mmCIF file of C-alpha atoms and ligand atoms in Angstrom:
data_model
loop_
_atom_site.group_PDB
_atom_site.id
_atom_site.type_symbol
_atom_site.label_atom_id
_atom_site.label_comp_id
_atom_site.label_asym_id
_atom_site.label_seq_id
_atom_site.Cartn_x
_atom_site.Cartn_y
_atom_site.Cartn_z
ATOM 1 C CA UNK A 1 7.881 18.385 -6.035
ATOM 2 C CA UNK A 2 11.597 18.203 -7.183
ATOM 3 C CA UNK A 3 13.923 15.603 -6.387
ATOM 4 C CA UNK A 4 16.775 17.788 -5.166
ATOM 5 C CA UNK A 5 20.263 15.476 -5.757
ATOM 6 C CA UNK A 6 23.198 16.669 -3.817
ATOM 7 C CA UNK A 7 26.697 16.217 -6.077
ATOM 8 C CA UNK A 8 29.297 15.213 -3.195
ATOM 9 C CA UNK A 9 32.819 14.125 -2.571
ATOM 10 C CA UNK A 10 34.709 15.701 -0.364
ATOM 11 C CA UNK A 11 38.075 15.221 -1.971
ATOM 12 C CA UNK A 12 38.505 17.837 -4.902
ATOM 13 C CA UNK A 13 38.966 17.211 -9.105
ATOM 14 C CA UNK A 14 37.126 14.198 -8.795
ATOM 15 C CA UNK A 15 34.494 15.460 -11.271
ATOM 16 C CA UNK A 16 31.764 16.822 -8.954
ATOM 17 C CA UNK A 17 31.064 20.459 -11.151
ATOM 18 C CA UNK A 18 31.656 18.207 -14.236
ATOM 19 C CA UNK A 19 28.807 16.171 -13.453
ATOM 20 C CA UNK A 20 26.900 18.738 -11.528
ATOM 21 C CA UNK A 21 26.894 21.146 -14.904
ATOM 22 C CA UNK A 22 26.234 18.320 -17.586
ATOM 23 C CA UNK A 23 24.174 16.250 -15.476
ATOM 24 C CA UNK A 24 21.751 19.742 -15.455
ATOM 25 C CA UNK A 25 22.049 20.860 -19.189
ATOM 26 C CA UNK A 26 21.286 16.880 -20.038
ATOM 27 C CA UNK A 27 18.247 16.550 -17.840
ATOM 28 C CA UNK A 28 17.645 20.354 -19.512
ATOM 29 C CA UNK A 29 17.315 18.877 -22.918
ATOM 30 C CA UNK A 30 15.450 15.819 -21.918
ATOM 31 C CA UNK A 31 12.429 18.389 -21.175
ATOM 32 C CA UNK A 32 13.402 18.191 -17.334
ATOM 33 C CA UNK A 33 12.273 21.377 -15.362
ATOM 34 C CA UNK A 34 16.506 21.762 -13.616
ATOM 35 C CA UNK A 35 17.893 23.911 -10.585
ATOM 36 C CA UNK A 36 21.381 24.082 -10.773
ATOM 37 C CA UNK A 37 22.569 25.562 -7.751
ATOM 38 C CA UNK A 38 26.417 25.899 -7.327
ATOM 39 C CA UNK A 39 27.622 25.522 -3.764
ATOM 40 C CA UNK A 40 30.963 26.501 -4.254
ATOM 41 C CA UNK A 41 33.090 29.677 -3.708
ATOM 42 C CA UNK A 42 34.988 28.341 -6.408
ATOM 43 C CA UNK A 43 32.175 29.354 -8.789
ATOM 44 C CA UNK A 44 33.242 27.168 -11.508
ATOM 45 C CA UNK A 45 29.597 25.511 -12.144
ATOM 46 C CA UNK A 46 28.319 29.070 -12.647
ATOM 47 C CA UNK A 47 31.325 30.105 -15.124
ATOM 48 C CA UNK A 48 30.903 26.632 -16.485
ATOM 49 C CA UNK A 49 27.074 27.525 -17.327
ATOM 50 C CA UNK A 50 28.229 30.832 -19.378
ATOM 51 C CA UNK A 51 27.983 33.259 -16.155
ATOM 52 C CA UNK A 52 30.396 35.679 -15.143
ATOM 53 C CA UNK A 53 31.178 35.273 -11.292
ATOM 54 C CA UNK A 54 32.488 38.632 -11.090
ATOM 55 C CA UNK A 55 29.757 40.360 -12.543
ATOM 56 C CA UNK A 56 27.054 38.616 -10.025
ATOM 57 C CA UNK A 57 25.143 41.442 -7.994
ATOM 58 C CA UNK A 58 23.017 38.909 -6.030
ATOM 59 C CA UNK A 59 24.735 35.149 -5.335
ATOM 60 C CA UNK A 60 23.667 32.283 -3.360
ATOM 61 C CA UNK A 61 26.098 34.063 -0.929
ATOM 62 C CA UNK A 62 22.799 36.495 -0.017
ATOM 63 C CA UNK A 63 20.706 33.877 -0.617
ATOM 64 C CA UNK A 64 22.194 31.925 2.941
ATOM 65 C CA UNK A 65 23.034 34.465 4.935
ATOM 66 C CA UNK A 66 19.318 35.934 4.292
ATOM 67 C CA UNK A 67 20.637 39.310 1.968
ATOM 68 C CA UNK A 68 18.220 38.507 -0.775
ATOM 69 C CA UNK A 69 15.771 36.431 -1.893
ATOM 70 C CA UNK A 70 15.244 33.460 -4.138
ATOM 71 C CA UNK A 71 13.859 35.890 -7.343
ATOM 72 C CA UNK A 72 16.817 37.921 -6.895
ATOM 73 C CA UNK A 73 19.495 35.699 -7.399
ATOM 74 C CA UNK A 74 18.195 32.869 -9.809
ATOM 75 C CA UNK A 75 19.105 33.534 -13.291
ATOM 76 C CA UNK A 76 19.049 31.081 -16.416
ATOM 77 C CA UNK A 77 22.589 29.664 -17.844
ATOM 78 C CA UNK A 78 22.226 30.972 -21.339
ATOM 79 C CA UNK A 79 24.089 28.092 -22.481
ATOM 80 C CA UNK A 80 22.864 25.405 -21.143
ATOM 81 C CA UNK A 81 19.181 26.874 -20.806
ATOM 82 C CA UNK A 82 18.612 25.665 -17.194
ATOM 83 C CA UNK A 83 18.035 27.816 -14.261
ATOM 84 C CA UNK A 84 20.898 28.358 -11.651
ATOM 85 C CA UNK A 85 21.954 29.977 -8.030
ATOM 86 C CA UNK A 86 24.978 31.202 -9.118
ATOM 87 C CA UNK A 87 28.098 31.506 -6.967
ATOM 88 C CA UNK A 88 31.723 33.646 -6.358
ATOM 89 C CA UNK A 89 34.061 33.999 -3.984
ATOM 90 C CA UNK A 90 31.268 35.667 -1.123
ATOM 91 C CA UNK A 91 30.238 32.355 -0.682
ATOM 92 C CA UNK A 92 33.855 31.721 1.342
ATOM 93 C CA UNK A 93 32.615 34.631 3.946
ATOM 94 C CA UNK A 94 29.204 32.306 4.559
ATOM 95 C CA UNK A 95 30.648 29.631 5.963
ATOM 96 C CA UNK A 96 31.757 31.971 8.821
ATOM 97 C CA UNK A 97 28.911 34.236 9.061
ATOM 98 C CA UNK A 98 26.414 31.016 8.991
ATOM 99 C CA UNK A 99 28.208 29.651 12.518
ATOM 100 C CA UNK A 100 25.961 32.671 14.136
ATOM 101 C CA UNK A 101 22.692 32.052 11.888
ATOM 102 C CA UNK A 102 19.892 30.447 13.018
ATOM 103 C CA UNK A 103 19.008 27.134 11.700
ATOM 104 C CA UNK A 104 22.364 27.014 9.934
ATOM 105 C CA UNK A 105 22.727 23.874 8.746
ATOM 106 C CA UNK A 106 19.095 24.430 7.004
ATOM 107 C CA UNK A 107 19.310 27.763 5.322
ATOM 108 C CA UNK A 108 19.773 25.701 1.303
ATOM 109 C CA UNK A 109 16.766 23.480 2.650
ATOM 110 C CA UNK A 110 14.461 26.427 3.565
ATOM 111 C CA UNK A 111 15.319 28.980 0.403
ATOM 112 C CA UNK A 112 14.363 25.848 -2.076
ATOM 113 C CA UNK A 113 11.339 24.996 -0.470
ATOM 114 C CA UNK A 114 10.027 28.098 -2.114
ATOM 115 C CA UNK A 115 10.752 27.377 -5.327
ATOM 116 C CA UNK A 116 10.411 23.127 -5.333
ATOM 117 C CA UNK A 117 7.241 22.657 -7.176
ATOM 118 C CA UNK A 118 9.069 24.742 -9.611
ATOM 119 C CA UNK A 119 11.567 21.836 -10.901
ATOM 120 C CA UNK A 120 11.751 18.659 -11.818
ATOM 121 C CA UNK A 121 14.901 18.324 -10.615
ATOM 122 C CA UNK A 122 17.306 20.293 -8.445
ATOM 123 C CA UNK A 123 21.402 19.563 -8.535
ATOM 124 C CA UNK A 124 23.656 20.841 -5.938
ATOM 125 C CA UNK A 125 27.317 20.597 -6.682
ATOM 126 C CA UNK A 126 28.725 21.186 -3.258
ATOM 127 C CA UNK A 127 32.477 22.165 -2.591
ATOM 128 C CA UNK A 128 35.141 19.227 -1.784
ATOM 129 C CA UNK A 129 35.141 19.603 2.001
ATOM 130 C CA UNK A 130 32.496 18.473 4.648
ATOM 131 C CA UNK A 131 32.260 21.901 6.113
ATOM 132 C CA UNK A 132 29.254 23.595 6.998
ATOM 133 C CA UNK A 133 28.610 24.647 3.158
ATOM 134 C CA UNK A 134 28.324 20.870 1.918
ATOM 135 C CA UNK A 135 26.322 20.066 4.997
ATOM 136 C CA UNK A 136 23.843 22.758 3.697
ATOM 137 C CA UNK A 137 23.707 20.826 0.471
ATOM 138 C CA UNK A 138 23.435 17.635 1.942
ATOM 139 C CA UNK A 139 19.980 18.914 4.315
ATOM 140 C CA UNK A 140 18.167 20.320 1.594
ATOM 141 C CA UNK A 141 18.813 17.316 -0.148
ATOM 142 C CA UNK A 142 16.767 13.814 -0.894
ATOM 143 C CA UNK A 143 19.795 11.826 -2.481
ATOM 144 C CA UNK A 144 23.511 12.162 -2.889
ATOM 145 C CA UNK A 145 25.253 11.189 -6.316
ATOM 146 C CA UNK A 146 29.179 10.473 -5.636
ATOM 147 C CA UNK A 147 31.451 10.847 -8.863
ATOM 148 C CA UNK A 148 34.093 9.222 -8.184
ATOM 149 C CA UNK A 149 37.425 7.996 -10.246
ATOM 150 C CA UNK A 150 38.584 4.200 -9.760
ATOM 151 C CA UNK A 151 41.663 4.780 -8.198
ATOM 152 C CA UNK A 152 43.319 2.735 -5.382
ATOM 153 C CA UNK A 153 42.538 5.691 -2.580
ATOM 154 C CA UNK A 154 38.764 6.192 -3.779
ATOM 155 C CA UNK A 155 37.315 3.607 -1.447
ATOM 156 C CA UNK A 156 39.116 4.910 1.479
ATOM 157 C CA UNK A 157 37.752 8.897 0.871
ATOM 158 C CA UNK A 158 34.164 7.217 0.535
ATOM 159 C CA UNK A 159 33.713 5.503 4.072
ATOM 160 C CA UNK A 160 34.657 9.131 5.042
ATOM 161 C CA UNK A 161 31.787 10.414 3.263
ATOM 162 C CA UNK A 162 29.562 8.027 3.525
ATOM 163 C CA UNK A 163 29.903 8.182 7.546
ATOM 164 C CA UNK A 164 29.426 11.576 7.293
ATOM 165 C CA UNK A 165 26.009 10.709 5.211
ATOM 166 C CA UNK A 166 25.227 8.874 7.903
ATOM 167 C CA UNK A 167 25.421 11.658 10.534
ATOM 168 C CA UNK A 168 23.358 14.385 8.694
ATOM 169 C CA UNK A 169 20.844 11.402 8.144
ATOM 170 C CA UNK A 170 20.548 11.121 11.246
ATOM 171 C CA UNK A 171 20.689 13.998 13.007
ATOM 172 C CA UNK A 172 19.738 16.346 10.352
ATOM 173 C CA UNK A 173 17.744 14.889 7.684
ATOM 174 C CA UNK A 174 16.000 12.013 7.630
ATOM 175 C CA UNK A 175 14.871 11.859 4.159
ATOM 176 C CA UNK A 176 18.726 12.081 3.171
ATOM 177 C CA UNK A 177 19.826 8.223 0.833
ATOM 178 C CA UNK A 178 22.501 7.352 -1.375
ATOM 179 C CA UNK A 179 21.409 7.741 -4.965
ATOM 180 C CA UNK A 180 23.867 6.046 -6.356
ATOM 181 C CA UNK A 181 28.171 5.892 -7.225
ATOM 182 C CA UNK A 182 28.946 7.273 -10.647
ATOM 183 C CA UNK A 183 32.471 6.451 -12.222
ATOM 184 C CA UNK A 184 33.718 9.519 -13.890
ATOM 185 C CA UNK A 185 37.022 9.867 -15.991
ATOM 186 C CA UNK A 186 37.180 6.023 -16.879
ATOM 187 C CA UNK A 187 39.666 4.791 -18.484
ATOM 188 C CA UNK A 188 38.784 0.963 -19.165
ATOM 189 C CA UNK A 189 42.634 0.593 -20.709
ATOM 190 C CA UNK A 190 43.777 0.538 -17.199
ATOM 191 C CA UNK A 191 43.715 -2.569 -15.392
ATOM 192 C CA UNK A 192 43.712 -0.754 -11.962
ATOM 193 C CA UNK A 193 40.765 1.295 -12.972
ATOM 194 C CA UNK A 194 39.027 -2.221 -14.382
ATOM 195 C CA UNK A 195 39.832 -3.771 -10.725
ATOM 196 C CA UNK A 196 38.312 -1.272 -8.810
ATOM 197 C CA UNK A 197 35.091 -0.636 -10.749
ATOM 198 C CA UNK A 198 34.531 -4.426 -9.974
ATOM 199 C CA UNK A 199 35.394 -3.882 -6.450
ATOM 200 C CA UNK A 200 32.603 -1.353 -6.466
ATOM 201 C CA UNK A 201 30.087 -3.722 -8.202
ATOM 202 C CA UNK A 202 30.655 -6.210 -5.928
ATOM 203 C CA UNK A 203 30.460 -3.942 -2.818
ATOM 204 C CA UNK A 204 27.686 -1.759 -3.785
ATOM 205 C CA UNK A 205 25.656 -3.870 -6.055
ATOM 206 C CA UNK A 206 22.836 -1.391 -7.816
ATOM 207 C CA UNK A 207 24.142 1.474 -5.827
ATOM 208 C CA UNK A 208 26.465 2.056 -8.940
ATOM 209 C CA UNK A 209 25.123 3.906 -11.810
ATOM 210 C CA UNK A 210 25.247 1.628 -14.843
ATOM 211 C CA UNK A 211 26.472 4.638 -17.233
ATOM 212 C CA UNK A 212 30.247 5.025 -17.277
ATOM 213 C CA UNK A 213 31.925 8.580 -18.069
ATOM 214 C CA UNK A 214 34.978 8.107 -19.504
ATOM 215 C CA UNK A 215 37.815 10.045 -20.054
ATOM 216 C CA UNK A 216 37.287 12.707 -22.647
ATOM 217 C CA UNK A 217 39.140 15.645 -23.591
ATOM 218 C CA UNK A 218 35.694 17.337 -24.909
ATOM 219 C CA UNK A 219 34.370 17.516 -21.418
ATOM 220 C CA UNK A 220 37.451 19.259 -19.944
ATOM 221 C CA UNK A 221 37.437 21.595 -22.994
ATOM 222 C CA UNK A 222 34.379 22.497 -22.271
ATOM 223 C CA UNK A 223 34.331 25.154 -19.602
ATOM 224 C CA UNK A 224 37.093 27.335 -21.089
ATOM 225 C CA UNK A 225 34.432 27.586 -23.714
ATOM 226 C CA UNK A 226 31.479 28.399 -20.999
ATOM 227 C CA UNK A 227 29.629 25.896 -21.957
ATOM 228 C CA UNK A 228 28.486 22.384 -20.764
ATOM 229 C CA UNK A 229 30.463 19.636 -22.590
ATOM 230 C CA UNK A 230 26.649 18.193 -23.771
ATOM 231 C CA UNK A 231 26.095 21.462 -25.562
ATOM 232 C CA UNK A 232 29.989 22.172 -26.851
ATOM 233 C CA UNK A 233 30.681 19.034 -27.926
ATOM 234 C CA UNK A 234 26.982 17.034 -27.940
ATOM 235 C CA UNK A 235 28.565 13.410 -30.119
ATOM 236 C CA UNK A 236 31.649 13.355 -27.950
ATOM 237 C CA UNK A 237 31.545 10.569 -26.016
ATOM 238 C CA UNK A 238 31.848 12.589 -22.800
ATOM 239 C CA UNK A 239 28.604 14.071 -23.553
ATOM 240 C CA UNK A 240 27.107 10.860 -24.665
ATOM 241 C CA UNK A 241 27.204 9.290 -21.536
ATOM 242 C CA UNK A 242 26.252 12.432 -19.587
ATOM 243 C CA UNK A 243 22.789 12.193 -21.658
ATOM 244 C CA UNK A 244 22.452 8.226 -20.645
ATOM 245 C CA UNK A 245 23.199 9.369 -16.985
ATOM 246 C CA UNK A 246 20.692 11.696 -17.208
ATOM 247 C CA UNK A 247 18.098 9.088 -18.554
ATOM 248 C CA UNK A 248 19.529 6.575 -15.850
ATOM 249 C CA UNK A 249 18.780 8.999 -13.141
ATOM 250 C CA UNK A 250 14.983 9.287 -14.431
ATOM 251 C CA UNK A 251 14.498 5.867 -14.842
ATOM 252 C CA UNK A 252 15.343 5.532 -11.215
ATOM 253 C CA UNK A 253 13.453 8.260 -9.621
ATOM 254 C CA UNK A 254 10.716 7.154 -11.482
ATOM 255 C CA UNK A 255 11.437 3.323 -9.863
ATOM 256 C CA UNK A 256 11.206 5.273 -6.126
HETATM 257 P P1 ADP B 1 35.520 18.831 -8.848
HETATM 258 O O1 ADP B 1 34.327 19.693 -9.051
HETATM 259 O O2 ADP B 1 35.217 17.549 -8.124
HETATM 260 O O3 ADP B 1 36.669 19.564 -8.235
HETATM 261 P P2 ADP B 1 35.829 18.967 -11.737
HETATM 262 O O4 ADP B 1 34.521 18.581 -12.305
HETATM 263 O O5 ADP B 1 36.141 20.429 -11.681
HETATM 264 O O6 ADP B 1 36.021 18.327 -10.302
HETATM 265 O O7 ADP B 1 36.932 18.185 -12.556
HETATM 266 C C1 ADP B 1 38.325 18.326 -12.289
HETATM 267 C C2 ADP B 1 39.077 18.431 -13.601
HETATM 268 O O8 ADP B 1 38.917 17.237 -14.355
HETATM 269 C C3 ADP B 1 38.583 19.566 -14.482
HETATM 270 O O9 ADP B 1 39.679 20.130 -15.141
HETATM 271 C C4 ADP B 1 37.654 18.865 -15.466
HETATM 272 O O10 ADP B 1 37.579 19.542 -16.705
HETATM 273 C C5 ADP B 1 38.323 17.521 -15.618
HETATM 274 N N1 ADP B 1 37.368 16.439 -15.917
HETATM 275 C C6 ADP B 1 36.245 16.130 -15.224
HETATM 276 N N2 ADP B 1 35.626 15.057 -15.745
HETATM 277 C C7 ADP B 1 36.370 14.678 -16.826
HETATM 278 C C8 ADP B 1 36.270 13.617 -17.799
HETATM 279 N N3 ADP B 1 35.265 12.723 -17.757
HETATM 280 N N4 ADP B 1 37.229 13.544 -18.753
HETATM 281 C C9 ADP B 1 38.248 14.423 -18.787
HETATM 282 N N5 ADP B 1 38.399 15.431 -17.910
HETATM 283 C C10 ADP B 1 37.486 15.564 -16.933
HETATM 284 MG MG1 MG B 2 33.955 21.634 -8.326
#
């Protein structure tokens, strides 16, 4: 059975596709078995795994609103060699059509049970709202990983979140935890940035992923390349810590 890890913040360019896309092509290469399913109308993890979102004849669009099944819209990300739901701009007209479905909140959940024993792992990078799209993410998932930047107003967008965790936990999924905080875009020069880290040691203890991703040009060159910054750029030190994230995370699924 996979461990299916929801990518989630609900405020946008914190680093969610970033991590979503590398996090997949790492745990790729480390002879993982990796869903990448993009959750966004935004489509950029699916353009950043070398796929053309306006070419897509099947999306994850038809895949929720029950136009096509699982076989017919997973495809592999020639360049970073892991499977993916792609996604485009259809996926915007879901999020209205799904208020009629049945089961809405569970369609993700139900369209990956099928296919579970497939992976090892399966990554969701959801869209930076808590509409009914990232709540779809956040059902079929096990754990959430939250990138998130150490900046002053970064706590106060988490209680958000995490309160919203709490609700779908509840009400929705029960198997639903908090993997873990992962600081993206660090930038250890900055005192602020130093601060706040700490503040999130101190405050979430072993809830906060030991690997740092810092700042690094290589990773946001990446995508206008199509590719994952781990396979454009695989000794930057962008990708380097992608690959020990991806080792962290198996260490602790393996510790579950
Ligand atoms: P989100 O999916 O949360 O909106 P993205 O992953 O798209 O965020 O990142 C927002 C922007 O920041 C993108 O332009 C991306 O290339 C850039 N970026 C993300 N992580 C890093 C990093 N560690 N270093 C430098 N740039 C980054
Ligand atoms: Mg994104």
């Amino acid at each position: 059975m996979a461990h299916i890890f929801c990518v989630a913040n609900q405020k946008g360019g914190v680093g969610k596709t970033t991590t979503s896309v590398n996090l997949a092509a790492a745990l790729h290469q480390a002879g993982q078995r990796t869903l990448l399913v993009d959750l966004d109308p935004q489509g950029n993890a699916t353009m950043g795994s070398a796929i053309d979102k306006r070419k897509l004849n099947r999306s994850i669009y038809h895949l929720l609103v029950g136009l096509a099944g699982l076989l017919a819209v997973r495809t592999v990300s020639p360049a970073g060699g892991y499977d993916i739901l792609p996604a485009n701009r259809d996926l915007a007209g879901a999020e209205i059509e799904l208020v009629n479905l049945e089961r809405r909140e569970k369609r993700l959940r139900e369209a990956l049970a099928e296919c579970a024993d497939d992976y090892d792992f399966v990554i969701i990078d959801c869209p930076p709202s808590l509409s009914l799209l990232s709540i779809n993410g956040l059902c079929a998932a096990h754990g959430v990983i939250i990138p998130m930047q150490c900046e002053y107003y970064a706590l106060e967008g988490l209680a958000d979140l995490v309160n919203s965790i709490k609700k779908v936990h509840a009400k929705l999924n029960r198997d639903l935890k908090i993997i873990g905080l992962l600081r993206v875009m660090f930038d250890p020069r900055v005192t602020l940035q130093q601060q706040v880290s700490a503040q999130l040691e101190g405050r979430f203890g072993d809830k906060v992923f030991s690997t740092l991703v810092p700042r690094n040009v290589r990773l946001a060159e990446a995508p206008s390349h199509g590719l994952p910054g781990v396979v454009y750029d695989p000794s930057s030190r962008g990708a380097q810590a992608y690959f020990a994230f991806a080792a962290e995370l198996i260490e602790r699924v393996r510790a579950f």
